[in-house]
Amino acid sequence: MEETMSGSHEKLPRLFWVQIVLVLIVGVLYLFAPTPKGHGDAEAKSPEQKQMIAALDPIGSVALKKEEVVAAARSGDDIVKANCAVCHSIGLANAPKLDAGAKGDWETRLAGDMNALVQSAINGKGGMPPRGGDPSLTDGEIQDAIVSMLTTVGVEVAEAAPADTAAATTEEAAPAATTEVVQSAEEKPAAVEEISVAAVASSELGESTYKAACFACHDTGVANSPIIGDKVAWAPRLELGMTSLYNTAVNGDPAKPTMPAKGGNPSLSDEAVKAAVDHMVSQSR
């Protein structure tokens, strides 16, 4: 009996250690066993984290599409109102008027050759500046404007050659004076180099703007316009101050319909118009 009890006491420590080892093995297997994907992450995140992630999730997408901006087409009537009516409505500088009574004047200028009339408008003639003083006008738009004016006075218009064909002769018809102006600009004395670049640029801008939009009236004194270089005619205007002169040139003078805003060329910038005023004043003090 004592021997049996003694044998069972000897086996107890061995069973205890076996159980300990089994517990350790099971624990290690549990720790390193793979968990379902996302299960651990979802349980580890707090409710606040889940709310923040939900708030930051995109609610949609925006696709940017580049759109080309196409300039609005201008009809012949629109161009006449904006650029041509200033002179042609009142016959300024011997311009044929826009009424039935002037039909004969228009027929004389047309003389059966629509292309020649279009080229005169493109290149300028007499008191009319090139392209009616608006360099942004295309050859086709100028042709449309002429057709509109002829139709207004009752002149039947024959179909003109395409504007592209007419444009091909523009460079050949350019006056030789253009070459002389370029040459004179290249032959300026060295003293000009001492003038600031800004001053030179402003002077050139004023002169070019004057030749494009102002000369038709201010070279000849049409409608009581002060002729450039006439100190007596300019004196009372200079007394008003440059601010007043700038305002009249940029915005026009309601009391003088022959002095339209920006010389009848709305495409000119305020800076260019003011530079033209500076140019005229510098020649008329």
Short mmCIF file of N, CA and C in Angstrom, two decimals, residues 22-96:
data_model
loop_
_atom_site.label_atom_id
_atom_site.label_comp_id
_atom_site.label_asym_id
_atom_site.label_seq_id
_atom_site.Cartn_x
_atom_site.Cartn_y
_atom_site.Cartn_z
N LEU A 22 2.03 22.13 -22.29
CA LEU A 22 0.89 22.20 -23.20
C LEU A 22 0.25 23.58 -23.22
N VAL A 23 0.14 24.18 -22.03
CA VAL A 23 -0.44 25.54 -21.96
C VAL A 23 0.42 26.53 -22.73
N LEU A 24 1.73 26.42 -22.60
CA LEU A 24 2.63 27.33 -23.31
C LEU A 24 2.51 27.17 -24.83
N ILE A 25 2.43 25.90 -25.26
CA ILE A 25 2.33 25.65 -26.71
C ILE A 25 1.05 26.24 -27.28
N VAL A 26 -0.05 26.01 -26.57
CA VAL A 26 -1.34 26.56 -27.02
C VAL A 26 -1.30 28.08 -27.06
N GLY A 27 -0.67 28.68 -26.04
CA GLY A 27 -0.58 30.15 -26.01
C GLY A 27 0.22 30.71 -27.17
N VAL A 28 1.34 30.05 -27.48
CA VAL A 28 2.17 30.50 -28.61
C VAL A 28 1.41 30.37 -29.92
N LEU A 29 0.74 29.25 -30.12
CA LEU A 29 -0.04 29.06 -31.35
C LEU A 29 -1.13 30.11 -31.49
N TYR A 30 -1.75 30.46 -30.42
CA TYR A 30 -2.81 31.48 -30.46
C TYR A 30 -2.27 32.85 -30.85
N LEU A 31 -1.09 33.17 -30.28
CA LEU A 31 -0.50 34.49 -30.57
C LEU A 31 -0.10 34.62 -32.03
N PHE A 32 0.42 33.56 -32.61
CA PHE A 32 0.95 33.65 -33.97
C PHE A 32 -0.04 33.17 -35.03
N ALA A 33 -1.20 32.75 -34.62
CA ALA A 33 -2.20 32.32 -35.59
C ALA A 33 -2.72 33.53 -36.37
N PRO A 34 -2.89 33.49 -37.75
CA PRO A 34 -3.39 34.62 -38.55
C PRO A 34 -4.84 34.94 -38.21
N THR A 35 -5.15 36.23 -38.22
CA THR A 35 -6.52 36.67 -37.94
C THR A 35 -7.20 37.06 -39.23
N PRO A 36 -8.52 37.06 -39.31
CA PRO A 36 -9.24 37.49 -40.54
C PRO A 36 -8.85 38.91 -40.92
N LYS A 37 -8.69 39.17 -42.24
CA LYS A 37 -8.26 40.47 -42.75
C LYS A 37 -9.22 41.57 -42.35
N GLY A 38 -8.68 42.62 -41.73
CA GLY A 38 -9.47 43.77 -41.34
C GLY A 38 -10.17 43.59 -40.02
N HIS A 39 -10.23 42.38 -39.52
CA HIS A 39 -10.95 42.15 -38.27
C HIS A 39 -10.26 42.84 -37.11
N GLY A 40 -8.93 42.62 -37.04
CA GLY A 40 -8.17 43.23 -35.95
C GLY A 40 -8.17 44.74 -36.04
N ASP A 41 -8.01 45.28 -37.29
CA ASP A 41 -7.97 46.74 -37.46
C ASP A 41 -9.28 47.37 -37.06
N ALA A 42 -10.39 46.75 -37.46
CA ALA A 42 -11.70 47.32 -37.17
C ALA A 42 -11.95 47.35 -35.67
N GLU A 43 -11.50 46.26 -34.97
CA GLU A 43 -11.74 46.22 -33.53
C GLU A 43 -10.82 47.19 -32.80
N ALA A 44 -9.59 47.41 -33.39
CA ALA A 44 -8.62 48.27 -32.70
C ALA A 44 -9.00 49.74 -32.79
N LYS A 45 -9.77 50.15 -33.83
CA LYS A 45 -10.09 51.56 -34.02
C LYS A 45 -11.22 51.98 -33.09
N SER A 46 -11.04 53.17 -32.52
CA SER A 46 -12.06 53.69 -31.62
C SER A 46 -13.21 54.29 -32.43
N PRO A 47 -14.36 54.50 -31.82
CA PRO A 47 -15.49 55.12 -32.54
C PRO A 47 -15.13 56.49 -33.11
N GLU A 48 -14.29 57.28 -32.41
CA GLU A 48 -13.89 58.60 -32.90
C GLU A 48 -13.07 58.48 -34.18
N GLN A 49 -12.15 57.48 -34.21
CA GLN A 49 -11.34 57.28 -35.41
C GLN A 49 -12.20 56.87 -36.60
N LYS A 50 -13.18 55.99 -36.32
CA LYS A 50 -14.07 55.56 -37.40
C LYS A 50 -14.87 56.74 -37.97
N GLN A 51 -15.32 57.66 -37.10
CA GLN A 51 -16.08 58.82 -37.56
C GLN A 51 -15.21 59.75 -38.40
N MET A 52 -13.95 59.93 -37.97
CA MET A 52 -13.04 60.81 -38.70
C MET A 52 -12.74 60.25 -40.09
N ILE A 53 -12.52 58.92 -40.17
CA ILE A 53 -12.25 58.29 -41.46
C ILE A 53 -13.44 58.44 -42.39
N ALA A 54 -14.64 58.27 -41.84
CA ALA A 54 -15.85 58.40 -42.65
C ALA A 54 -16.02 59.83 -43.16
N ALA A 55 -15.65 60.81 -42.31
CA ALA A 55 -15.79 62.22 -42.70
C ALA A 55 -14.80 62.60 -43.78
N LEU A 56 -13.62 61.94 -43.79
CA LEU A 56 -12.58 62.28 -44.76
C LEU A 56 -12.73 61.53 -46.07
N ASP A 57 -13.60 60.56 -46.13
CA ASP A 57 -13.80 59.83 -47.39
C ASP A 57 -14.35 60.78 -48.45
N PRO A 58 -13.83 60.71 -49.70
CA PRO A 58 -14.32 61.60 -50.77
C PRO A 58 -15.79 61.33 -51.08
N ILE A 59 -16.52 62.41 -51.30
CA ILE A 59 -17.95 62.27 -51.60
C ILE A 59 -18.21 62.31 -53.10
N GLY A 60 -17.16 62.55 -53.88
CA GLY A 60 -17.33 62.58 -55.32
C GLY A 60 -16.02 62.96 -55.98
N SER A 61 -16.04 63.23 -57.27
CA SER A 61 -14.85 63.62 -58.01
C SER A 61 -15.20 64.73 -58.98
N VAL A 62 -14.20 65.55 -59.28
CA VAL A 62 -14.38 66.67 -60.20
C VAL A 62 -13.47 66.47 -61.40
N ALA A 63 -14.03 66.53 -62.59
CA ALA A 63 -13.25 66.41 -63.82
C ALA A 63 -13.18 67.77 -64.49
N LEU A 64 -11.96 68.28 -64.67
CA LEU A 64 -11.77 69.59 -65.29
C LEU A 64 -11.64 69.42 -66.80
N LYS A 65 -12.39 70.24 -67.52
CA LYS A 65 -12.36 70.18 -68.97
C LYS A 65 -12.01 71.55 -69.51
N LYS A 66 -10.95 71.59 -70.30
CA LYS A 66 -10.51 72.86 -70.88
C LYS A 66 -11.41 73.23 -72.04
N GLU A 67 -11.98 74.43 -71.94
CA GLU A 67 -12.87 74.90 -73.01
C GLU A 67 -12.23 76.09 -73.72
N GLU A 68 -12.24 76.06 -75.02
CA GLU A 68 -11.68 77.15 -75.81
C GLU A 68 -12.68 78.30 -75.87
N VAL A 69 -12.15 79.50 -75.60
CA VAL A 69 -13.00 80.69 -75.63
C VAL A 69 -12.97 81.26 -77.05
N VAL A 70 -14.10 81.29 -77.67
CA VAL A 70 -14.20 81.79 -79.04
C VAL A 70 -14.79 83.20 -79.01
N ALA A 71 -14.08 84.13 -79.65
CA ALA A 71 -14.55 85.51 -79.67
C ALA A 71 -15.89 85.59 -80.40
N ALA A 72 -16.77 86.40 -79.85
CA ALA A 72 -18.10 86.55 -80.44
C ALA A 72 -17.99 87.19 -81.82
N ALA A 73 -18.71 86.63 -82.76
CA ALA A 73 -18.68 87.15 -84.13
C ALA A 73 -19.35 88.53 -84.17
N ARG A 74 -18.75 89.44 -84.96
CA ARG A 74 -19.30 90.79 -85.11
C ARG A 74 -19.91 90.92 -86.49
N SER A 75 -21.15 91.34 -86.53
CA SER A 75 -21.82 91.51 -87.82
C SER A 75 -21.41 92.83 -88.44
N GLY A 76 -21.74 92.97 -89.72
CA GLY A 76 -21.42 94.23 -90.39
C GLY A 76 -22.11 95.41 -89.74
N ASP A 77 -23.36 95.24 -89.33
CA ASP A 77 -24.10 96.32 -88.66
C ASP A 77 -23.43 96.71 -87.34
N ASP A 78 -22.96 95.70 -86.58
CA ASP A 78 -22.30 95.99 -85.31
C ASP A 78 -21.03 96.81 -85.52
N ILE A 79 -20.27 96.45 -86.55
CA ILE A 79 -19.01 97.15 -86.82
C ILE A 79 -19.28 98.58 -87.27
N VAL A 80 -20.30 98.76 -88.08
CA VAL A 80 -20.64 100.12 -88.54
C VAL A 80 -20.99 101.00 -87.34
N LYS A 81 -21.81 100.48 -86.43
CA LYS A 81 -22.22 101.26 -85.26
C LYS A 81 -21.03 101.60 -84.36
N ALA A 82 -20.09 100.66 -84.22
CA ALA A 82 -18.97 100.86 -83.30
C ALA A 82 -17.83 101.66 -83.89
N ASN A 83 -17.62 101.56 -85.22
CA ASN A 83 -16.42 102.16 -85.80
C ASN A 83 -16.66 103.14 -86.94
N CYS A 84 -17.67 102.89 -87.74
CA CYS A 84 -17.82 103.66 -88.98
C CYS A 84 -18.80 104.82 -88.87
N ALA A 85 -19.83 104.65 -88.05
CA ALA A 85 -20.89 105.66 -87.98
C ALA A 85 -20.40 106.99 -87.45
N VAL A 86 -19.31 106.98 -86.68
CA VAL A 86 -18.78 108.23 -86.13
C VAL A 86 -18.55 109.26 -87.23
N CYS A 87 -17.98 108.83 -88.33
CA CYS A 87 -17.71 109.75 -89.44
C CYS A 87 -18.82 109.71 -90.51
N HIS A 88 -19.26 108.51 -90.84
CA HIS A 88 -20.21 108.38 -91.95
C HIS A 88 -21.62 108.85 -91.61
N SER A 89 -21.96 108.93 -90.34
CA SER A 89 -23.31 109.39 -90.00
C SER A 89 -23.49 110.88 -90.24
N ILE A 90 -22.39 111.65 -90.18
CA ILE A 90 -22.48 113.10 -90.36
C ILE A 90 -21.64 113.61 -91.52
N GLY A 91 -20.98 112.69 -92.24
CA GLY A 91 -20.16 113.11 -93.37
C GLY A 91 -18.86 113.75 -92.97
N LEU A 92 -18.31 113.34 -91.83
CA LEU A 92 -17.07 113.93 -91.33
C LEU A 92 -15.92 113.64 -92.29
N ALA A 93 -15.09 114.66 -92.52
CA ALA A 93 -13.92 114.54 -93.40
C ALA A 93 -14.31 114.02 -94.79
N ASN A 94 -15.45 114.51 -95.29
CA ASN A 94 -15.94 114.17 -96.62
C ASN A 94 -16.32 112.69 -96.75
N ALA A 95 -16.61 112.05 -95.62
CA ALA A 95 -17.04 110.65 -95.66
C ALA A 95 -18.47 110.59 -96.17
N PRO A 96 -18.80 109.68 -97.10
CA PRO A 96 -20.17 109.57 -97.61
C PRO A 96 -21.13 109.19 -96.49
#
